[in-house]
PDB file of C-alpha atoms in Angstrom:
ATOM      1  CA  MET A   1     136.558  74.082  93.730  1.00 72.00           C
ATOM      2  CA  GLN A   2     133.562  74.737  95.417  1.00 74.00           C
ATOM      3  CA  ARG A   3     131.602  75.490  92.167  1.00 70.00           C
ATOM      4  CA  VAL A   4     132.796  71.867  90.989  1.00 70.00           C
ATOM      5  CA  VAL A   5     131.629  70.195  93.996  1.00 74.00           C
ATOM      6  CA  ALA A   6     128.339  72.012  93.840  1.00 75.00           C
ATOM      7  CA  ILE A   7     127.909  71.154  90.070  1.00 71.00           C
ATOM      8  CA  HIS A   8     128.519  67.526  90.755  1.00 73.00           C
ATOM      9  CA  ASN A   9     126.082  67.148  93.795  1.00 78.00           C
ATOM     10  CA  THR A  10     123.639  68.999  91.364  1.00 83.00           C
ATOM     11  CA  VAL A  11     123.978  66.378  88.796  1.00 85.00           C
ATOM     12  CA  ASN A  12     124.073  63.434  91.214  1.00 89.00           C
ATOM     13  CA  GLU A  13     120.940  64.563  92.602  1.00 92.00           C
ATOM     14  CA  ARG A  14     119.383  65.007  89.376  1.00 93.00           C
ATOM     15  CA  ALA A  15     120.570  61.360  88.188  1.00 95.00           C
ATOM     16  CA  TRP A  16     118.736  60.060  91.646  1.00 96.00           C
ATOM     17  CA  GLN A  17     115.399  61.888  90.525  1.00 96.00           C
ATOM     18  CA  HIS A  18     115.562  60.086  87.328  1.00 96.00           C
ATOM     19  CA  VAL A  19     116.638  56.725  89.096  1.00 97.00           C
ATOM     20  CA  MET A  20     113.249  57.247  91.346  1.00 97.00           C
ATOM     21  CA  ALA A  21     111.159  58.030  88.271  1.00 95.00           C
ATOM     22  CA  TRP A  22     112.007  54.502  87.217  1.00 96.00           C
ATOM     23  CA  GLU A  23     111.804  52.685  90.782  1.00 97.00           C
ATOM     24  CA  ALA A  24     108.423  54.588  91.202  1.00 95.00           C
ATOM     25  CA  LEU A  25     107.262  51.606  88.747  1.00 95.00           C
ATOM     26  CA  HIS A  26     108.051  49.352  91.722  1.00 96.00           C
ATOM     27  CA  ALA A  27     106.950  51.694  94.542  1.00 95.00           C
ATOM     28  CA  CYS A  28     104.121  48.763  95.790  1.00 95.00           C
ATOM     29  CA  GLU A  29     106.983  46.386  96.268  1.00 94.00           C
ATOM     30  CA  CYS A  30     109.704  48.710  97.657  1.00 96.00           C
ATOM     31  CA  ALA A  31     108.936  52.276  99.162  1.00 94.00           C
ATOM     32  CA  GLN A  32     112.389  53.193  99.728  1.00 96.00           C
ATOM     33  CA  PRO A  33     115.145  52.011  97.329  1.00 97.00           C
ATOM     34  CA  ARG A  34     118.446  52.925  98.299  1.00 97.00           C
ATOM     35  CA  LEU A  35     121.826  53.691  96.333  1.00 97.00           C
ATOM     36  CA  LYS A  36     124.145  50.490  97.147  1.00 97.00           C
ATOM     37  CA  ARG A  37     127.157  51.407  95.125  1.00 96.00           C
ATOM     38  CA  PHE A  38     128.289  53.080  91.987  1.00 94.00           C
ATOM     39  CA  GLN A  39     131.076  52.853  89.549  1.00 94.00           C
ATOM     40  CA  GLY A  40     132.278  55.407  87.088  1.00 91.00           C
ATOM     41  CA  LYS A  41     133.008  54.005  83.676  1.00 93.00           C
ATOM     42  CA  PRO A  42     134.264  57.158  81.625  1.00 88.00           C
ATOM     43  CA  ASN A  43     135.918  54.985  78.898  1.00 91.00           C
ATOM     44  CA  GLU A  44     133.130  52.254  78.463  1.00 94.00           C
ATOM     45  CA  PHE A  45     130.460  53.366  76.344  1.00 96.00           C
ATOM     46  CA  SER A  46     126.972  51.689  76.869  1.00 95.00           C
ATOM     47  CA  PRO A  47     125.625  49.733  74.033  1.00 94.00           C
ATOM     48  CA  LYS A  48     122.860  52.253  73.334  1.00 95.00           C
ATOM     49  CA  ALA A  49     125.374  55.215  73.094  1.00 96.00           C
ATOM     50  CA  ARG A  50     127.305  53.246  70.749  1.00 96.00           C
ATOM     51  CA  LEU A  51     124.339  53.016  68.809  1.00 95.00           C
ATOM     52  CA  LEU A  52     123.548  56.639  68.899  1.00 95.00           C
ATOM     53  CA  ASN A  53     127.008  57.065  67.879  1.00 96.00           C
ATOM     54  CA  MET A  54     126.616  55.289  64.534  1.00 96.00           C
ATOM     55  CA  LEU A  55     123.590  57.127  63.957  1.00 96.00           C
ATOM     56  CA  GLY A  56     125.640  60.441  63.934  1.00 95.00           C
ATOM     57  CA  PHE A  57     125.428  61.574  67.658  1.00 93.00           C
ATOM     58  CA  LYS A  58     128.084  62.567  69.903  1.00 93.00           C
ATOM     59  CA  LEU A  59     129.393  60.019  72.561  1.00 95.00           C
ATOM     60  CA  PRO A  60     128.679  60.932  76.352  1.00 95.00           C
ATOM     61  CA  PHE A  61     131.622  62.232  78.161  1.00 93.00           C
ATOM     62  CA  ASP A  62     130.889  59.705  81.275  1.00 94.00           C
ATOM     63  CA  ARG A  63     129.009  56.943  82.225  1.00 95.00           C
ATOM     64  CA  HIS A  64     128.066  55.466  85.507  1.00 95.00           C
ATOM     65  CA  ASP A  65     126.674  52.310  86.775  1.00 97.00           C
ATOM     66  CA  TRP A  66     124.698  52.498  89.942  1.00 97.00           C
ATOM     67  CA  ILE A  67     123.449  49.603  91.781  1.00 98.00           C
ATOM     68  CA  VAL A  68     120.212  50.295  93.653  1.00 97.00           C
ATOM     69  CA  ASP A  69     118.926  48.290  96.599  1.00 98.00           C
ATOM     70  CA  ARG A  70     115.095  47.574  95.826  1.00 97.00           C
ATOM     71  CA  CYS A  71     114.450  46.046  99.172  1.00 96.00           C
ATOM     72  CA  GLY A  72     116.983  43.219  98.909  1.00 96.00           C
ATOM     73  CA  ARG A  73     116.978  42.999  95.179  1.00 95.00           C
ATOM     74  CA  GLU A  74     119.980  44.770  93.326  1.00 96.00           C
ATOM     75  CA  VAL A  75     119.006  46.550  90.230  1.00 97.00           C
ATOM     76  CA  ARG A  76     121.539  47.938  88.074  1.00 97.00           C
ATOM     77  CA  TYR A  77     121.008  51.543  86.197  1.00 98.00           C
ATOM     78  CA  VAL A  78     123.395  52.981  83.502  1.00 97.00           C
ATOM     79  CA  ILE A  79     123.911  56.884  83.247  1.00 97.00           C
ATOM     80  CA  ASP A  80     125.185  58.396  80.201  1.00 96.00           C
ATOM     81  CA  PHE A  81     126.299  62.141  80.836  1.00 94.00           C
ATOM     82  CA  TYR A  82     126.193  64.394  77.637  1.00 94.00           C
ATOM     83  CA  SER A  83     127.304  67.779  77.321  1.00 88.00           C
ATOM     84  CA  GLY A  84     124.500  70.131  76.622  1.00 82.00           C
ATOM     85  CA  ALA A  85     124.268  73.378  74.708  1.00 80.00           C
ATOM     86  CA  PRO A  86     125.962  75.995  76.489  1.00 78.00           C
ATOM     87  CA  GLN A  87     123.395  78.296  78.304  1.00 78.00           C
ATOM     88  CA  PRO A  88     123.776  82.284  79.627  1.00 81.00           C
ATOM     89  CA  GLY A  89     124.314  82.311  83.283  1.00 76.00           C
ATOM     90  CA  VAL A  90     124.575  78.148  83.794  1.00 70.00           C
ATOM     91  CA  PRO A  91     127.862  76.860  84.807  1.00 67.00           C
ATOM     92  CA  ALA A  92     127.450  73.497  83.096  1.00 70.00           C
ATOM     93  CA  SER A  93     124.695  72.211  80.751  1.00 79.00           C
ATOM     94  CA  MET A  94     124.396  68.429  80.539  1.00 85.00           C
ATOM     95  CA  HIS A  95     121.788  65.878  79.804  1.00 90.00           C
ATOM     96  CA  LEU A  96     121.559  62.681  81.527  1.00 94.00           C
ATOM     97  CA  ASP A  97     120.312  59.586  79.912  1.00 95.00           C
ATOM     98  CA  VAL A  98     119.403  57.118  82.981  1.00 97.00           C
ATOM     99  CA  ARG A  99     117.595  53.757  82.489  1.00 96.00           C
ATOM    100  CA  PRO A 100     117.902  50.295  83.901  1.00 97.00           C
ATOM    101  CA  ALA A 101     120.340  48.140  82.385  1.00 97.00           C
ATOM    102  CA  ILE A 102     119.093  45.338  80.663  1.00 95.00           C
ATOM    103  CA  ASP A 103     120.120  42.686  82.717  1.00 94.00           C
ATOM    104  CA  SER A 104     116.621  41.089  83.452  1.00 95.00           C
ATOM    105  CA  PHE A 105     113.275  40.650  81.511  1.00 96.00           C
ATOM    106  CA  GLN A 106     112.026  42.918  84.408  1.00 95.00           C
ATOM    107  CA  ALA A 107     114.408  45.725  83.326  1.00 96.00           C
ATOM    108  CA  LEU A 108     113.480  45.297  79.596  1.00 96.00           C
ATOM    109  CA  TRP A 109     109.402  45.443  80.365  1.00 96.00           C
ATOM    110  CA  ASP A 110     110.574  48.750  82.342  1.00 96.00           C
ATOM    111  CA  ARG A 111     112.092  50.274  79.759  1.00 95.00           C
ATOM    112  CA  ALA A 112     109.222  49.268  77.285  1.00 94.00           C
ATOM    113  CA  ARG A 113     106.505  50.601  79.589  1.00 93.00           C
ATOM    114  CA  MET A 114     108.413  53.970  80.291  1.00 92.00           C
ATOM    115  CA  GLN A 115     108.906  54.245  76.398  1.00 90.00           C
ATOM    116  CA  ALA A 116     105.197  53.722  75.681  1.00 89.00           C
ATOM    117  CA  GLY A 117     104.328  56.167  78.439  1.00 84.00           C
ATOM    118  CA  TRP A 118     106.376  58.724  76.767  1.00 82.00           C
ATOM    119  CA  LEU A 119     105.177  57.852  73.436  1.00 83.00           C
ATOM    120  CA  ALA A 120     101.686  58.055  74.634  1.00 84.00           C
ATOM    121  CA  SER A 121     102.173  61.516  76.674  1.00 80.00           C
ATOM    122  CA  GLY A 122     103.127  63.499  73.386  1.00 76.00           C
ATOM    123  CA  ARG A 123     105.965  64.904  75.385  1.00 71.00           C
ATOM    124  CA  TRP A 124     108.347  63.895  72.542  1.00 66.00           C
ATOM    125  CA  LYS A 125     106.938  66.419  70.436  1.00 70.00           C
ATOM    126  CA  ASP A 126     108.302  69.107  72.486  1.00 69.00           C
ATOM    127  CA  GLU A 127     111.623  67.698  72.900  1.00 61.00           C
TER     128      GLU A 127
END
């Protein structure tokens, strides 16, 4: 059980790091966003996960929606959890797809900005 708790904590910390990368786009308006609440939705696939599945990719094994308090403004993040390729010496391998839910024009704009930055960086060539 200790191993399960350790893996769970590590995954949550990694998800929070991804959220904070998105929140860095708004650091000037809110230096310390906080997790307000979260909800597991393991049987409710995000639109992106369903689209990727139609294109032949596997569905995530879990989904969470995290509500972040951005200094008085609630922002919803969608986190899709995908199984990763097994790696020797690693108890669990997974990929997290973390992004703001498209609940507002600001969230859509953030996603476009982050995607443009990723494309411009050339990191996609290595992934």
